[in-house]
mmCIF file of C-alpha atoms in Angstrom:
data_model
loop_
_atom_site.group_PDB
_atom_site.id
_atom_site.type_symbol
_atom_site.label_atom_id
_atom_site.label_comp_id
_atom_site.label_asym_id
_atom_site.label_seq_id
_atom_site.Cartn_x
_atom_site.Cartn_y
_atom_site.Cartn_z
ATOM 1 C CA UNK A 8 3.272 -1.462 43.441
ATOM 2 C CA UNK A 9 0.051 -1.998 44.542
ATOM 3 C CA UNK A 10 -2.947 0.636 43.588
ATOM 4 C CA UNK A 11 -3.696 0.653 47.320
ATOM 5 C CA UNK A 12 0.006 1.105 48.028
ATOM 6 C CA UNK A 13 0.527 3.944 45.586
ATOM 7 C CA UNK A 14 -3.404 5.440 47.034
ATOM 8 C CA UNK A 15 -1.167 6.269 50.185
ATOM 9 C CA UNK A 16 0.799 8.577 48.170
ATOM 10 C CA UNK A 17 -0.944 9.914 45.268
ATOM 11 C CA UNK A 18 -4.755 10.368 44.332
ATOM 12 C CA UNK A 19 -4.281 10.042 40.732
ATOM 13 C CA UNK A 20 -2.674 7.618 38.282
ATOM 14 C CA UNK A 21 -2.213 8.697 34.451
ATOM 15 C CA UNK A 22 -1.650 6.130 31.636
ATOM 16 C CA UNK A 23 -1.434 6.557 27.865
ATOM 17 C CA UNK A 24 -2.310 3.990 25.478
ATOM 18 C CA UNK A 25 -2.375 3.766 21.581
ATOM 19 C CA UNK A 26 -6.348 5.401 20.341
ATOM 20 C CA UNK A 27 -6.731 2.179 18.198
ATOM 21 C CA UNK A 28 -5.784 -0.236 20.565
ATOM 22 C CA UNK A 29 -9.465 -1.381 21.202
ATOM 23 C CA UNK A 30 -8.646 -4.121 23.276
ATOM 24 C CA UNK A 31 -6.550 -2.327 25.909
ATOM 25 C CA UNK A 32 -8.658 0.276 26.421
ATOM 26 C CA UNK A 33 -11.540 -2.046 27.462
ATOM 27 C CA UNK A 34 -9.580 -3.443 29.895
ATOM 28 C CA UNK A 35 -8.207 -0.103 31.380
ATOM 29 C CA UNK A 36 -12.263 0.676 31.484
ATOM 30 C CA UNK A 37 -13.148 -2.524 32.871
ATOM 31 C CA UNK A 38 -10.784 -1.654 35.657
ATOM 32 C CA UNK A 39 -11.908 1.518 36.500
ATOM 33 C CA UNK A 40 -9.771 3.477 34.252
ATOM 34 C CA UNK A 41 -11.640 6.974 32.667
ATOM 35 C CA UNK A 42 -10.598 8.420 29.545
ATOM 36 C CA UNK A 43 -10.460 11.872 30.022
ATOM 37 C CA UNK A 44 -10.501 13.611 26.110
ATOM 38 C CA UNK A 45 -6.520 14.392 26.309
ATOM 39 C CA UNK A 46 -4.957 13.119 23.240
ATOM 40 C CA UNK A 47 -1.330 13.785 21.715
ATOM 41 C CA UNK A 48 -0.145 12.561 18.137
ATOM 42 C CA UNK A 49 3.344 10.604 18.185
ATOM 43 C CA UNK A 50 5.102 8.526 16.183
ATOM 44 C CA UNK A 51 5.804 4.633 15.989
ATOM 45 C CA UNK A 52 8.494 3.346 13.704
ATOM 46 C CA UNK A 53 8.084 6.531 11.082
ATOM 47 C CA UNK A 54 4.218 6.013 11.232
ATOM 48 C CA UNK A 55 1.951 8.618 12.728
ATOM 49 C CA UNK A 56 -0.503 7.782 15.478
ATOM 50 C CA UNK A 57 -2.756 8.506 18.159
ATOM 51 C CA UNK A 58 -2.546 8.256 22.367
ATOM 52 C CA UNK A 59 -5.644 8.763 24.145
ATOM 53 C CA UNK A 60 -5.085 9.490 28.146
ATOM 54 C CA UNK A 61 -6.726 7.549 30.857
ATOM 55 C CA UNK A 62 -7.089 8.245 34.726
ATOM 56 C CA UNK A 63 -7.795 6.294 37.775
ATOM 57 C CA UNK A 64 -8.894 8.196 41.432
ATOM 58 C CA UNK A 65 -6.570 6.044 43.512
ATOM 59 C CA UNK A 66 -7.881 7.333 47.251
ATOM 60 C CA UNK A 67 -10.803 6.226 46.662
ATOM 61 C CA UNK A 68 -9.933 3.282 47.783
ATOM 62 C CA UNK A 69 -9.109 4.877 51.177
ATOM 63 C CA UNK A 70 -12.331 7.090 51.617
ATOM 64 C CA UNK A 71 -14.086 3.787 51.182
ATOM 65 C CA UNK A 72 -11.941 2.242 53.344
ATOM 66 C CA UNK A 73 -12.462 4.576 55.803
ATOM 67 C CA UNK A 74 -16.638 4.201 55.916
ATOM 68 C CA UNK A 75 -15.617 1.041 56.878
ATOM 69 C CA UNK A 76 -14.552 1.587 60.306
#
């Protein structure tokens, strides 16, 4: 679904993604995505690691949307 779709019915969006994984999280930022400190260990085939939460405001989009007018 679109972000504007999904803006209609929620103002947040949550992702996790892997702490190391460098290059994803630059895009998530690039994007718009915030990390927002929340971190939980897991593990990956019997090897410890590290996700690191992002958010995204998704009315936004609709405020601005609404200045528009």
């Amino acid at each position: 679904a679109s972000e504007k779709t999904l803006g209609e019915r929620f103002s947040t969006a949550i992702l996790w993604v892997l702490d190391q994984n460098e290059r994803a999280r630059l895009f998530y930022e690039t994007v718009g995505w915030v990390h927002d400190g929340t971190s939980k260990p897991m593990v990956i085939f019997g090897r410890d690691a590290t996700e690191v939460r992002y958010r995204k405001d998704l009315d936004r989009g609709r405020a601005e949307g609404s200045s528009n007018r």
